Amino acid sequence: MIKFKITQIAVVLMLVFLTGCFHSSVLERTSISVALGYDKMGEGKIQTSSVLYGPTSKEGKESSHVISVVGETSKGARQNLNHKLAFKVVSGQIRFIAYESELAEEGIISIVDTLSRDPSYGEMMYLSVTEKPIRDLFAYKYPNISNVGTYMSRLIAHNIQNSWVPSCTLHDFRNDYYSAGKEAVLPLVERTDKEVNVTALALFKKDVMIGKMQPKEAVYLKLLLDRDQPETIEVKMPKDGMAKYVRKVGHSFNYIKTALGNIGSHSSIKLISKDDLTFDVRIQLNVELQEVSEDYDFAEQGAVQQLETELSKQMSKDLVKMLNQLKRLNSDAVGFGEVYRSSVRNSALTKDKWQDMFQKATFNTAVHVNLIRTGTIE
Amino acid sequence: MDVRIKPRPNKMIQSFGLLFIICNVQIGIGVFGFQRYIAREAGHDAWIAVLLAGILSHLSGWMLIRVLRRYNSADLYGIHQDLFGRWVGGGLSILMMLYYVIVTVTILRTYIEAVQSWIFPEFPTWLLALVLLFLSWYAGISGLRVIVGVCFIGFCVMFAFSTLYYNPIQFAQWNRLLPIGEATPYQLLNGAVAMGFTLSGFEIVTYLYPYLNDKDKSQKYMQISLLLTNILYLFIIIVTTIFFSQDQLLRTVWSSLNMLKIVKYPFLERIEVLAMGVWMFAVVPGIIILTWVISRGLRRLFNFPHKKVLIVFSIFIYVVSLVFHNREQIDLLNSLISKVSLLISFVYPLFLYVTVAVVWWWRQHKQKKGEDELA
């Protein structure tokens, strides 16, 4: 019995004292990196900038500081960060990674794969592209942003959830890059004066950035892509058939602009002819009207129906515009190739093969808007 | 050595215990990265290959139990002696034991390798091997009932953690499974072969059978445990296929862990690190059972005392597992063992089934003839 007790005590003591014997990371003795940026520096050199947690001020406001180093490889540059820091850099808290567009135009897959190779990085960090050097975005002293690294990740996260930015995590990028029939998209971020914002989408062909897509079109891309749907959609359409429902106002107008709240949408893509590569693209939208630019009379007979048809017509047009842009740049960000691969037997589709085929694809689009309500007033 | 063994009743276990033991031997470290080997052969139809291999494992398990039923209370060491005589049978038994030594080393080393690449790159191999083998020795000397208990914990851990794979489903693209059946039968067969090592291990029942209390229920629990394993593997391969794009999967070494990288809770951001550690509960039972089987064999063949053999033998495995240095060697070990395991788990039961049927028929025939002559 006594012997048994000694064993038990020994085990408990071991658990207490030996835990943490191995490889501990004390919070105060690490430099926690929260964001990374890669700039191109001359021939084959990469400048890595890192946003690090700084000491918390007395008022409890968090701070950050930025350091940049140059290296031959991204990982090498990151190692060089240690030369400028009192503590070892740890990367488990990195949430945001940005690439300068000059770098993105040459291909970034090797840097992206490096991130995925290292298990200390998360798979859910956001990637994005900047047009100006990232150092400029990170190092600027923003009056209202205490830590630009965490701010950027929150900015992207909520834009993915509520707005037109498609999901752009490390996993998404690699997923698209390695699939035969879909190309990656990343958001473009920029500093404009004292704030940062998401300005457009960077379209990719393999891992090379080949163009931009403006928010107006990006909404439609997002409608076709994600689980998360944009919350509001702005549509501008010619007044045509709706003019008669508008109560007379003093000024003359040619367009009616509306803002729609999206309360549930569904999209489907079907391949209807594998020889002509014709796709059927359908979007079904349930919306509520949030704003209309003219004094539209909803009480009148047929007014709502007219608005619905006009909206559907206009949105279908805009959708085609977006798809044509993708075709022109030859970047299948929607994933028509995946639809093709999954509907045609033994297609043996590869990325190169699909890039040739995508040029010839044609689309039948149909958007059906269902105006559920017009807010709390008519 | 007697062909049949009569264990004392206080050492026996219920057939119900097979459920935990078989699942644990089958699902170990392999579940972390088996997907890409199958996807390499069968592409997005990998799940069909898994299904195919699963059905074969049911058949194989059924044949094993049929063979054991005939002998009523014998283990494979006894059956070998009965069928092939003392020398050939003993030789076969020793080969089997050697195979289990290599499997134990493979499991141990693969787990350590995974821990080193995911959590602690500098973690010394010898330390972790020592800890794991100490655990397995400690459970091993306590007898089969304790082993079943450990297996139960492992079982709970495995099935609890598989519920986490609900998360990757949210990121799924279901059309990755289409078109169904694009792979040729040959590719599917290759995929099923690649699945062999992952599914193997259930033949362990041939050593446990004498210790079962209610032997008439053994077939039932054998099939249920095989079914549970197959459902788990099928579930994971489907989730993997819809989560990764094909090329991405082929590049991912531990796809199951990679899928957990997206699970995020406010209080726990990186659950795969936790999974890696807790998975020790699923890996250790496998090692425990295998070492138990080998030490049983040494006891049966050479009459070595179980407890002493276990410690000598744990040291032996410890030394062997330190020989391997990099992933290349471990991969080599894995691919070598995967082919042998296919033979032992799928081909050998069939061989045994047929041999036993023939031999028993022959004996009955002779006996009858003798009786006829007497009459």
PDB file of C-alpha atoms in Angstrom, chain A residues 7 22-23 92-93 95 113 115-124 167 169-172 174-180 182 227 335 338-339 341-348, chain B residues 44 117-124 127 138 170-173 175-183 242-249 251-252 258 261-264 269-270 272:
ATOM      1  CA  THR A   7       4.427   5.627  -7.096  1.00  0.00           C
ATOM      2  CA  PHE A  22      10.787  21.277 -23.074  1.00  0.00           C
ATOM      3  CA  HIS A  23      10.836  24.188 -25.479  1.00  0.00           C
ATOM      4  CA  GLY A  92       1.946  31.564 -34.867  1.00  0.00           C
ATOM      5  CA  GLN A  93      -0.038  34.780 -34.599  1.00  0.00           C
ATOM      6  CA  ARG A  95      -2.985  36.718 -39.585  1.00  0.00           C
ATOM      7  CA  ASP A 113       4.113  27.215 -50.240  1.00  0.00           C
ATOM      8  CA  LEU A 115       4.114  29.392 -45.463  1.00  0.00           C
ATOM      9  CA  SER A 116       2.205  26.164 -45.753  1.00  0.00           C
ATOM     10  CA  ARG A 117       5.306  24.041 -45.306  1.00  0.00           C
ATOM     11  CA  ASP A 118       5.925  25.476 -41.862  1.00  0.00           C
ATOM     12  CA  PRO A 119       3.376  24.091 -39.386  1.00  0.00           C
ATOM     13  CA  SER A 120       3.775  27.081 -37.065  1.00  0.00           C
ATOM     14  CA  TYR A 121       1.799  29.252 -39.478  1.00  0.00           C
ATOM     15  CA  GLY A 122      -1.955  28.932 -39.466  1.00  0.00           C
ATOM     16  CA  GLU A 123      -3.797  27.969 -42.604  1.00  0.00           C
ATOM     17  CA  MET A 124      -6.457  30.637 -42.130  1.00  0.00           C
ATOM     18  CA  SER A 167     -12.420  34.305 -49.038  1.00  0.00           C
ATOM     19  CA  THR A 169      -6.997  32.553 -46.878  1.00  0.00           C
ATOM     20  CA  LEU A 170      -3.768  30.690 -47.452  1.00  0.00           C
ATOM     21  CA  HIS A 171      -5.788  27.512 -47.797  1.00  0.00           C
ATOM     22  CA  ASP A 172      -8.039  29.060 -50.444  1.00  0.00           C
ATOM     23  CA  ARG A 174      -3.349  26.946 -52.528  1.00  0.00           C
ATOM     24  CA  ASN A 175      -6.603  25.141 -53.072  1.00  0.00           C
ATOM     25  CA  ASP A 176      -7.294  27.178 -56.200  1.00  0.00           C
ATOM     26  CA  TYR A 177      -3.732  27.123 -57.423  1.00  0.00           C
ATOM     27  CA  TYR A 178      -3.563  23.350 -57.290  1.00  0.00           C
ATOM     28  CA  SER A 179      -6.969  22.686 -58.805  1.00  0.00           C
ATOM     29  CA  ALA A 180      -7.298  22.174 -62.530  1.00  0.00           C
ATOM     30  CA  LYS A 182     -10.130  27.458 -60.972  1.00  0.00           C
ATOM     31  CA  ARG A 227     -20.773  30.615 -48.681  1.00  0.00           C
ATOM     32  CA  GLY A 335     -14.280  27.856 -61.335  1.00  0.00           C
ATOM     33  CA  GLU A 338     -14.194  22.597 -62.029  1.00  0.00           C
ATOM     34  CA  VAL A 339     -17.769  22.420 -63.259  1.00  0.00           C
ATOM     35  CA  ARG A 341     -14.214  18.578 -64.939  1.00  0.00           C
ATOM     36  CA  SER A 342     -16.975  17.282 -62.727  1.00  0.00           C
ATOM     37  CA  SER A 343     -19.527  16.973 -65.518  1.00  0.00           C
ATOM     38  CA  VAL A 344     -17.451  15.540 -68.341  1.00  0.00           C
ATOM     39  CA  ARG A 345     -16.197  12.010 -67.941  1.00  0.00           C
ATOM     40  CA  ASN A 346     -12.516  11.307 -68.520  1.00  0.00           C
ATOM     41  CA  SER A 347     -11.775  14.925 -69.326  1.00  0.00           C
ATOM     42  CA  ALA A 348      -8.273  14.613 -67.811  1.00  0.00           C
TER      43      ALA A 348
ATOM     44  CA  HIS B  44     -11.149  11.586 -56.733  1.00  0.00           C
ATOM     45  CA  SER B 117       7.486  17.980 -37.885  1.00  0.00           C
ATOM     46  CA  TRP B 118       4.365  19.466 -36.358  1.00  0.00           C
ATOM     47  CA  ILE B 119       5.109  20.558 -32.843  1.00  0.00           C
ATOM     48  CA  PHE B 120       8.672  20.155 -31.628  1.00  0.00           C
ATOM     49  CA  PRO B 121      11.255  20.031 -34.411  1.00  0.00           C
ATOM     50  CA  GLU B 122      14.100  19.543 -31.952  1.00  0.00           C
ATOM     51  CA  PHE B 123      12.404  16.942 -29.812  1.00  0.00           C
ATOM     52  CA  PRO B 124      14.913  14.104 -29.379  1.00  0.00           C
ATOM     53  CA  LEU B 127      13.126  10.615 -25.373  1.00  0.00           C
ATOM     54  CA  TYR B 138       3.649  -0.640 -18.192  1.00  0.00           C
ATOM     55  CA  GLN B 170     -18.162  23.602 -44.334  1.00  0.00           C
ATOM     56  CA  PHE B 171     -15.374  24.464 -46.750  1.00  0.00           C
ATOM     57  CA  ALA B 172     -16.267  21.603 -49.041  1.00  0.00           C
ATOM     58  CA  GLN B 173     -16.782  21.640 -52.763  1.00  0.00           C
ATOM     59  CA  ASN B 175     -18.475  18.568 -57.073  1.00  0.00           C
ATOM     60  CA  ARG B 176     -14.934  17.344 -56.458  1.00  0.00           C
ATOM     61  CA  LEU B 177     -16.442  13.882 -56.011  1.00  0.00           C
ATOM     62  CA  LEU B 178     -17.902  13.995 -59.516  1.00  0.00           C
ATOM     63  CA  PRO B 179     -17.906  12.288 -61.952  1.00  0.00           C
ATOM     64  CA  ILE B 180     -18.281   9.164 -59.881  1.00  0.00           C
ATOM     65  CA  GLY B 181     -16.433   6.115 -61.115  1.00  0.00           C
ATOM     66  CA  GLU B 182     -14.022   7.827 -63.489  1.00  0.00           C
ATOM     67  CA  ALA B 183     -11.129   5.671 -62.298  1.00  0.00           C
ATOM     68  CA  ILE B 242     -14.033  17.516 -51.057  1.00  0.00           C
ATOM     69  CA  PHE B 243     -11.735  19.696 -48.989  1.00  0.00           C
ATOM     70  CA  PHE B 244      -8.491  19.554 -50.965  1.00  0.00           C
ATOM     71  CA  SER B 245      -7.979  20.020 -54.659  1.00  0.00           C
ATOM     72  CA  GLN B 246      -6.296  16.985 -56.201  1.00  0.00           C
ATOM     73  CA  ASP B 247      -2.761  18.349 -56.601  1.00  0.00           C
ATOM     74  CA  GLN B 248      -2.905  19.974 -53.220  1.00  0.00           C
ATOM     75  CA  LEU B 249      -3.764  16.651 -51.611  1.00  0.00           C
ATOM     76  CA  ARG B 251       1.489  17.409 -51.833  1.00  0.00           C
ATOM     77  CA  THR B 252       0.154  17.167 -48.309  1.00  0.00           C
ATOM     78  CA  ASN B 258      -3.959  19.809 -42.256  1.00  0.00           C
ATOM     79  CA  LYS B 261      -5.723  23.599 -39.209  1.00  0.00           C
ATOM     80  CA  ILE B 262      -8.875  25.463 -40.147  1.00  0.00           C
ATOM     81  CA  VAL B 263     -10.706  24.609 -36.935  1.00  0.00           C
ATOM     82  CA  LYS B 264     -10.629  27.639 -34.704  1.00  0.00           C
ATOM     83  CA  GLU B 269      -6.684  28.538 -32.126  1.00  0.00           C
ATOM     84  CA  ARG B 270      -4.651  25.615 -33.337  1.00  0.00           C
ATOM     85  CA  GLU B 272      -4.158  20.241 -34.702  1.00  0.00           C
TER      86      GLU B 272
END
